[in-house]
PDB file of C-alpha atoms in Angstrom:
ATOM      1  CA  UNK A   1       8.554 -17.678   4.491  1.00  0.00           C
ATOM      2  CA  UNK A   2       5.664 -20.271   3.541  1.00  0.00           C
ATOM      3  CA  UNK A   3       2.661 -17.984   2.202  1.00  0.00           C
ATOM      4  CA  UNK A   4      -0.133 -16.751   4.400  1.00  0.00           C
ATOM      5  CA  UNK A   5      -3.487 -15.020   3.957  1.00  0.00           C
ATOM      6  CA  UNK A   6      -6.090 -15.060   6.310  1.00  0.00           C
ATOM      7  CA  UNK A   7      -9.808 -13.744   5.017  1.00  0.00           C
ATOM      8  CA  UNK A   8     -12.376 -12.428   6.938  1.00  0.00           C
ATOM      9  CA  UNK A   9     -15.757 -11.115   6.669  1.00  0.00           C
ATOM     10  CA  UNK A  10     -17.586  -8.169   8.787  1.00  0.00           C
ATOM     11  CA  UNK A  11     -21.340  -7.167   8.982  1.00  0.00           C
ATOM     12  CA  UNK A  12     -21.219  -3.479   8.798  1.00  0.00           C
ATOM     13  CA  UNK A  13     -24.554  -3.032   8.749  1.00  0.00           C
ATOM     14  CA  UNK A  14     -26.121  -2.018   4.732  1.00  0.00           C
ATOM     15  CA  UNK A  15     -22.046  -3.215   3.491  1.00  0.00           C
ATOM     16  CA  UNK A  16     -20.103  -6.191   3.800  1.00  0.00           C
ATOM     17  CA  UNK A  17     -16.467  -6.097   4.103  1.00  0.00           C
ATOM     18  CA  UNK A  18     -14.092  -8.170   3.593  1.00  0.00           C
ATOM     19  CA  UNK A  19     -10.562  -8.032   4.045  1.00  0.00           C
ATOM     20  CA  UNK A  20      -7.543 -10.493   2.833  1.00  0.00           C
ATOM     21  CA  UNK A  21      -4.118 -10.128   4.334  1.00  0.00           C
ATOM     22  CA  UNK A  22      -1.098 -11.639   2.924  1.00  0.00           C
ATOM     23  CA  UNK A  23       2.725 -11.761   4.531  1.00  0.00           C
ATOM     24  CA  UNK A  24       3.797 -10.923   1.581  1.00  0.00           C
ATOM     25  CA  UNK A  25       6.729  -8.621   0.100  1.00  0.00           C
ATOM     26  CA  UNK A  26       4.131  -5.577   0.545  1.00  0.00           C
ATOM     27  CA  UNK A  27       3.603  -2.454  -1.687  1.00  0.00           C
ATOM     28  CA  UNK A  28       5.155   1.159  -1.426  1.00  0.00           C
ATOM     29  CA  UNK A  29       2.500   3.541  -1.010  1.00  0.00           C
ATOM     30  CA  UNK A  30       3.092   5.735  -4.157  1.00  0.00           C
ATOM     31  CA  UNK A  31       2.351   1.884  -5.692  1.00  0.00           C
ATOM     32  CA  UNK A  32      -1.056   2.175  -4.239  1.00  0.00           C
ATOM     33  CA  UNK A  33      -3.165   3.603  -7.410  1.00  0.00           C
ATOM     34  CA  UNK A  34      -0.593   1.639  -9.996  1.00  0.00           C
ATOM     35  CA  UNK A  35      -1.667  -1.948  -9.028  1.00  0.00           C
ATOM     36  CA  UNK A  36      -5.248  -1.439 -10.026  1.00  0.00           C
ATOM     37  CA  UNK A  37      -5.025  -0.262 -13.295  1.00  0.00           C
ATOM     38  CA  UNK A  38      -4.522  -2.627 -16.295  1.00  0.00           C
ATOM     39  CA  UNK A  39      -1.339  -4.247 -16.785  1.00  0.00           C
ATOM     40  CA  UNK A  40      -0.341  -2.429 -13.379  1.00  0.00           C
ATOM     41  CA  UNK A  41       2.551  -5.062 -13.037  1.00  0.00           C
ATOM     42  CA  UNK A  42       4.736  -3.535 -10.022  1.00  0.00           C
ATOM     43  CA  UNK A  43       7.437  -6.092 -11.105  1.00  0.00           C
ATOM     44  CA  UNK A  44       8.825  -7.073 -14.722  1.00  0.00           C
ATOM     45  CA  UNK A  45      10.380  -9.978 -13.078  1.00  0.00           C
ATOM     46  CA  UNK A  46      10.478 -13.491 -15.195  1.00  0.00           C
ATOM     47  CA  UNK A  47      10.193 -15.311 -11.784  1.00  0.00           C
ATOM     48  CA  UNK A  48       7.258 -13.787 -10.683  1.00  0.00           C
ATOM     49  CA  UNK A  49       3.940 -14.559 -12.948  1.00  0.00           C
ATOM     50  CA  UNK A  50       0.823 -13.081 -13.466  1.00  0.00           C
ATOM     51  CA  UNK A  51      -0.363 -10.463 -16.181  1.00  0.00           C
ATOM     52  CA  UNK A  52      -1.006  -7.516 -14.154  1.00  0.00           C
ATOM     53  CA  UNK A  53      -5.117  -7.813 -14.858  1.00  0.00           C
ATOM     54  CA  UNK A  54      -5.945  -9.546 -11.348  1.00  0.00           C
ATOM     55  CA  UNK A  55      -7.078  -6.544  -9.330  1.00  0.00           C
ATOM     56  CA  UNK A  56      -8.074  -4.256 -11.916  1.00  0.00           C
ATOM     57  CA  UNK A  57     -10.615  -6.649 -12.959  1.00  0.00           C
ATOM     58  CA  UNK A  58     -11.677  -7.854  -9.356  1.00  0.00           C
ATOM     59  CA  UNK A  59     -11.638  -3.376  -8.987  1.00  0.00           C
ATOM     60  CA  UNK A  60     -13.974  -2.816 -11.535  1.00  0.00           C
ATOM     61  CA  UNK A  61     -16.310  -5.801 -10.279  1.00  0.00           C
ATOM     62  CA  UNK A  62     -16.537  -4.816  -7.067  1.00  0.00           C
ATOM     63  CA  UNK A  63     -17.173  -1.442  -8.092  1.00  0.00           C
ATOM     64  CA  UNK A  64     -19.516  -2.266 -10.821  1.00  0.00           C
ATOM     65  CA  UNK A  65     -21.506  -3.718  -7.823  1.00  0.00           C
ATOM     66  CA  UNK A  66     -21.698  -0.977  -5.506  1.00  0.00           C
ATOM     67  CA  UNK A  67     -18.532  -1.707  -3.564  1.00  0.00           C
ATOM     68  CA  UNK A  68     -15.368   0.128  -2.929  1.00  0.00           C
ATOM     69  CA  UNK A  69     -11.704  -1.548  -2.688  1.00  0.00           C
ATOM     70  CA  UNK A  70      -8.441  -0.318  -1.469  1.00  0.00           C
ATOM     71  CA  UNK A  71      -4.682  -1.868   0.297  1.00  0.00           C
ATOM     72  CA  UNK A  72      -3.091  -1.373   2.747  1.00  0.00           C
ATOM     73  CA  UNK A  73       0.829  -2.002   2.881  1.00  0.00           C
ATOM     74  CA  UNK A  74       4.186  -1.148   3.700  1.00  0.00           C
ATOM     75  CA  UNK A  75       6.927  -2.173   1.629  1.00  0.00           C
ATOM     76  CA  UNK A  76       8.170  -5.187   3.463  1.00  0.00           C
ATOM     77  CA  UNK A  77       5.535  -5.653   5.995  1.00  0.00           C
ATOM     78  CA  UNK A  78       2.388  -7.590   3.767  1.00  0.00           C
ATOM     79  CA  UNK A  79      -0.594  -6.709   2.496  1.00  0.00           C
ATOM     80  CA  UNK A  80      -3.958  -6.055   3.374  1.00  0.00           C
ATOM     81  CA  UNK A  81      -6.655  -5.824   0.351  1.00  0.00           C
ATOM     82  CA  UNK A  82      -9.983  -4.271   1.813  1.00  0.00           C
ATOM     83  CA  UNK A  83     -13.041  -4.489  -0.137  1.00  0.00           C
ATOM     84  CA  UNK A  84     -16.469  -3.890   0.823  1.00  0.00           C
ATOM     85  CA  UNK A  85     -19.983  -5.305  -1.054  1.00  0.00           C
ATOM     86  CA  UNK A  86     -23.629  -3.950  -0.261  1.00  0.00           C
ATOM     87  CA  UNK A  87     -26.027  -6.431   0.907  1.00  0.00           C
ATOM     88  CA  UNK A  88     -28.598  -5.423  -1.841  1.00  0.00           C
ATOM     89  CA  UNK A  89     -26.188  -5.405  -4.786  1.00  0.00           C
ATOM     90  CA  UNK A  90     -26.812  -3.246  -7.465  1.00  0.00           C
ATOM     91  CA  UNK A  91     -25.109  -3.539 -10.967  1.00  0.00           C
ATOM     92  CA  UNK A  92     -23.508   0.400 -11.487  1.00  0.00           C
ATOM     93  CA  UNK A  93     -22.992   1.361 -15.302  1.00  0.00           C
TER      94      UNK A  93
END
């Protein structure tokens, strides 16, 4: 299967909501929180690159800008990452 990614943005009043949908292997619900932790890689497979820093970095940036992030996924069915950002971001400390 060729990788596919679809990105959308919706105006939600005071927020922008972004969705990134992929057709990857998906994520089991019990791992949703883990993927947002620093070095929270699910697989220690040398064929799959990555450090486990990407999603934790994204989460930190989104939350510092006053937004939120979550994932909707089912193992074997791809994933949807949904994040919001306020239209008037204020950096949260």
